[in-house]
Amino acid sequence: MPAIAYGTFRSQTEKVVVGVLDAIKAGYRHFDLAHIYGNEKDVGTAFKEAFDSGLVKREELFITGKLWNSDHDVEIVPQACAHSLNNLGLDYFDLYLIHFPVAWKHTGLESPGWGASELGNTPLIDTWRAMEKLADGEKCRSIGVSNYPLMLLHDLVTQAKIQPACNQIEVHPYYTRESLVKYCQSRGICVTAHTPLGGGAANKEAWNTACPMDDPVVQNIAASYSGKTPAQVILRWLLQRGVVALPKSVRTSRIQENINVFDFDLSKEEMSQISALEKYVSYKTNPNPIASFIGGPDCFSSEGTDIFD
């Protein structure tokens, strides 16, 4: 699995087509996708153009897809995987993840549940058994999970016939996830970081959240390396922790910047300084499942339902 991936969350229509093509040209070979992002067909358009033009071959890419919350029913799991592959024009995923550890009632493959969401009745282990069947076939080279906290992941590890290859989680300097990262690594589970920059400017503008890239510690470290930015320093911090990073941008210059992180190393002191920024605060994005419960029978607060309470 390539250590830097191109993320496609919050990227729509023609912007994601251009973004994916720019990413391939910049050297990205790992692409992180999800059905709920609503852009699989657009990403598929970009892949087809890249394959047809000879820019890259399918076997040169590592492509991750995700099973959405409303598709957890055992009989729906293979249908959801096939639906996403059809949208993308692909024959297989290199990695297929359970997007969140929560089952919602099925709302249709063309209309993944979002809004007035209602909890389903399928146990997570049953969904995992269906995922294991996918891994035994030709549609998924490997399977894993996303947004699993430590003890829920350990519960899966103790029951799984096929161990999860990956846990994709929110990790950044303000939410370092030290115990979970080290648990995964101790069990041979790859950690991939969504929201690696703390959500960047998008989160800052939408929810007025603090952005790690604006932190004086990160900025001072970046200033000590010629031509390196705060974003590159954070991505390098993740890589040196053994974490795969999934930055996202549709700007060509930023796409190129985010993968240009293999020509410098942070010192032990700099690594420690960044890790010390821990605020133990999740920004709960990618996307935020809390508000999806609003208006439904399983909404338990004015903000929705926090499945991690």
XYZ file of C-alpha atoms in Angstrom:
309
model
C 0.000 0.000 0.000
C 1.540 3.368 -1.020
C 2.167 5.593 2.007
C 0.401 8.670 0.613
C -3.079 8.391 -0.858
C -5.282 10.818 -2.730
C -8.518 11.347 -0.818
C -11.796 12.073 -2.637
C -14.079 13.251 0.189
C -15.799 16.600 -0.531
C -14.750 16.412 -4.210
C -17.539 16.618 -6.750
C -18.139 16.236 -10.513
C -15.563 17.737 -12.855
C -13.295 18.832 -9.982
C -12.694 15.265 -8.845
C -12.095 14.108 -12.434
C -9.360 16.693 -12.874
C -8.093 16.087 -9.338
C -7.668 12.344 -9.819
C -5.887 12.837 -13.141
C -3.616 15.492 -11.628
C -2.873 13.143 -8.738
C -1.889 10.305 -11.059
C 0.376 12.678 -13.008
C 1.930 13.834 -9.721
C 2.795 10.252 -8.816
C -0.081 9.121 -6.588
C -0.864 5.424 -6.901
C -3.165 5.039 -3.891
C -6.745 6.357 -4.089
C -9.246 6.450 -1.243
C -12.912 6.327 -2.254
C -16.343 5.775 -0.687
C -19.874 5.267 -1.963
C -21.277 7.943 0.375
C -18.999 10.577 -1.158
C -21.344 10.578 -4.144
C -18.595 10.823 -6.750
C -17.757 7.226 -7.691
C -18.919 7.643 -11.296
C -16.819 10.789 -11.678
C -13.766 9.059 -10.225
C -14.464 6.188 -12.615
C -14.450 8.636 -15.523
C -10.988 9.795 -14.464
C -9.695 6.233 -14.119
C -11.001 5.306 -17.567
C -9.287 8.302 -19.129
C -6.052 7.439 -17.339
C -6.205 3.790 -18.423
C -7.247 4.521 -22.016
C -4.534 7.149 -22.491
C -1.816 4.888 -21.097
C -1.142 7.283 -18.221
C -1.286 4.354 -15.790
C -2.400 0.723 -15.684
C -5.024 -0.601 -13.275
C -2.532 -2.965 -11.668
C -0.304 0.007 -10.821
C -2.984 1.550 -8.599
C -4.086 0.682 -5.068
C -7.788 1.536 -4.785
C -9.777 1.541 -1.555
C -13.582 1.484 -1.412
C -15.974 1.573 1.548
C -19.223 -0.074 2.590
C -21.711 2.519 3.803
C -23.702 2.302 7.045
C -27.020 1.571 5.345
C -25.577 -1.385 3.411
C -24.576 -3.600 6.363
C -27.238 -6.287 5.867
C -25.521 -9.559 5.001
C -27.241 -9.995 1.648
C -26.588 -6.333 0.727
C -22.819 -6.335 1.348
C -21.850 -8.069 -1.942
C -24.419 -6.018 -3.838
C -23.013 -2.774 -2.435
C -19.472 -3.760 -3.371
C -20.545 -4.691 -6.905
C -22.523 -1.448 -7.202
C -19.478 0.650 -6.316
C -17.225 -1.286 -8.677
C -19.753 -0.796 -11.466
C -19.874 2.954 -10.760
C -16.089 3.065 -10.957
C -15.746 0.804 -13.987
C -13.430 -1.508 -12.034
C -13.256 -5.273 -11.575
C -11.913 -5.298 -8.023
C -10.887 -3.250 -4.991
C -7.433 -3.617 -3.535
C -8.989 -2.836 -0.149
C -12.647 -2.662 0.917
C -13.556 -1.185 4.303
C -16.553 -1.036 6.623
C -16.900 2.763 6.691
C -18.267 3.126 10.234
C -19.004 0.585 12.997
C -22.759 1.170 12.836
C -25.551 -0.499 10.864
C -28.454 1.587 9.594
C -31.586 0.320 7.920
C -31.057 -0.247 4.212
C -32.267 2.622 2.033
C -31.282 1.359 -1.423
C -27.975 1.174 -3.261
C -28.748 4.278 -5.297
C -29.701 6.234 -2.185
C -27.267 5.529 0.661
C -28.815 6.525 3.966
C -28.205 10.081 5.137
C -30.783 11.976 7.171
C -33.386 10.609 9.617
C -31.137 7.556 9.781
C -32.489 4.582 11.706
C -30.357 1.954 13.419
C -30.486 -1.480 11.808
C -30.462 -4.944 13.326
C -27.397 -6.501 11.690
C -24.583 -7.251 14.181
C -21.185 -5.944 13.100
C -19.703 -9.451 13.154
C -22.327 -10.611 10.658
C -21.350 -7.765 8.341
C -17.713 -8.787 8.763
C -18.537 -12.392 7.846
C -20.070 -11.079 4.603
C -16.902 -9.047 4.022
C -14.816 -12.184 4.540
C -16.773 -13.894 1.768
C -15.906 -10.984 -0.520
C -12.234 -11.436 0.314
C -12.498 -15.103 -0.635
C -13.663 -14.071 -4.122
C -12.288 -11.866 -6.864
C -13.863 -8.524 -5.940
C -11.697 -7.571 -2.946
C -7.983 -8.256 -2.560
C -8.166 -7.336 1.151
C -10.710 -6.104 3.691
C -10.623 -3.825 6.689
C -12.503 -1.286 8.771
C -12.676 2.447 9.305
C -13.387 4.568 12.370
C -13.177 1.597 14.749
C -12.163 2.474 18.341
C -9.681 0.228 20.102
C -11.926 -2.146 22.051
C -14.403 -2.573 19.206
C -11.485 -3.382 16.913
C -10.079 -5.839 19.467
C -13.480 -7.508 19.647
C -13.365 -7.963 15.868
C -9.778 -9.244 15.965
C -10.761 -11.969 18.448
C -13.612 -13.179 16.218
C -12.392 -12.607 12.666
C -11.505 -15.539 10.426
C -9.780 -13.075 8.108
C -8.045 -10.364 10.114
C -8.701 -6.739 9.152
C -5.855 -5.475 7.004
C -6.471 -1.843 7.866
C -8.200 0.576 10.220
C -8.735 3.982 8.643
C -9.138 6.556 11.409
C -8.955 10.256 12.111
C -5.347 11.076 13.072
C -3.641 14.468 13.201
C -1.501 16.443 15.677
C -4.546 17.504 17.703
C -5.877 13.915 17.847
C -2.858 11.619 17.855
C -4.640 8.327 18.756
C -1.473 6.934 20.335
C -3.046 3.841 21.941
C -5.152 2.913 18.924
C -2.292 3.421 16.452
C 0.079 1.292 18.517
C -2.574 -1.398 19.089
C -3.136 -1.691 15.339
C 0.573 -1.868 14.651
C 1.038 -4.514 17.344
C -1.559 -6.658 15.560
C -0.217 -6.104 12.051
C -3.142 -3.841 11.096
C -2.198 -0.946 8.828
C -3.319 2.471 10.056
C -4.441 4.957 7.440
C -5.214 8.530 8.484
C -8.197 10.354 7.137
C -8.401 14.036 8.121
C -4.559 13.994 8.427
C -4.394 17.799 8.446
C -7.273 18.207 10.897
C -9.756 18.954 8.141
C -7.738 21.910 6.884
C -9.370 25.132 5.763
C -12.689 23.399 5.016
C -13.260 22.454 8.657
C -11.951 25.793 9.854
C -14.455 27.642 7.668
C -17.394 25.315 8.325
C -17.085 24.753 12.081
C -14.419 27.227 13.254
C -12.223 24.330 14.413
C -8.579 24.874 15.249
C -6.310 23.854 12.392
C -3.011 22.077 13.226
C -1.380 23.688 10.209
C -1.839 27.069 11.918
C -0.151 25.925 15.112
C 3.058 27.909 15.861
C 4.947 24.703 16.670
C 4.169 23.210 13.265
C 4.846 26.488 11.471
C 8.196 26.968 13.194
C 9.305 23.446 12.280
C 8.237 24.000 8.673
C 10.195 27.252 8.549
C 13.360 25.367 9.475
C 13.139 23.244 6.320
C 13.709 25.052 3.054
C 10.630 25.000 0.877
C 8.517 22.827 3.211
C 5.034 23.767 4.385
C 3.143 23.038 7.621
C 1.037 20.495 5.740
C 4.143 18.647 4.570
C 5.533 18.616 8.116
C 2.319 17.064 9.461
C 2.233 14.453 6.710
C 5.881 13.626 7.405
C 5.064 13.279 11.127
C 2.406 10.719 10.242
C 4.686 8.761 7.916
C 7.419 8.563 10.559
C 4.830 7.138 12.963
C 4.160 4.378 10.427
C 0.777 5.822 9.447
C -0.448 6.040 5.839
C -1.804 9.534 5.126
C -4.824 10.412 2.983
C -4.667 14.156 2.220
C -7.301 15.656 -0.039
C -7.259 18.629 -2.395
C -8.504 19.522 -5.866
C -5.845 22.222 -6.326
C -3.009 21.033 -8.563
C -0.311 22.786 -6.553
C -1.554 21.342 -3.258
C -1.897 17.854 -4.780
C 1.767 18.024 -5.794
C 2.800 19.477 -2.439
C 1.123 16.726 -0.422
C 3.108 13.934 -2.049
C 6.449 15.766 -1.914
C 7.267 14.539 1.593
C 9.911 11.880 1.026
C 13.018 14.074 0.837
C 13.365 15.109 4.483
C 13.151 13.624 7.978
C 11.912 15.154 11.209
C 14.172 14.831 14.231
C 13.085 12.935 17.346
C 12.660 16.259 19.111
C 10.456 17.625 16.334
C 8.374 14.453 16.337
C 7.894 14.816 20.098
C 6.999 18.498 19.797
C 4.251 17.747 17.290
C 2.919 14.798 19.287
C 2.740 17.043 22.357
C 0.094 19.149 20.583
C -2.462 16.421 21.387
C -5.824 17.919 22.399
C -7.731 14.613 22.423
C -10.373 16.198 20.230
C -12.066 14.449 17.308
C -13.377 16.660 14.536
C -15.708 13.784 13.527
C -15.632 14.308 9.785
C -15.458 12.084 6.693
C -18.464 12.533 6.779
C -19.931 13.348 10.185
C -22.517 10.621 11.026
C -23.895 12.451 14.071
C -26.243 14.831 12.280
C -27.577 12.113 9.989
C -29.834 10.891 12.806
C -31.694 14.206 13.077
C -35.378 13.752 12.240
C -35.319 9.998 12.765
C -36.466 7.704 15.592
C -32.887 7.127 16.783
C -31.959 10.788 17.250
C -31.051 11.220 20.919
C -29.803 14.813 21.141
C -30.333 18.150 19.445
C -27.161 17.530 17.418
C -28.085 13.974 16.421
C -26.571 10.764 17.793
C -22.891 10.258 18.552
C -22.199 6.562 17.887
C -18.948 6.802 19.854
C -20.575 7.878 23.144
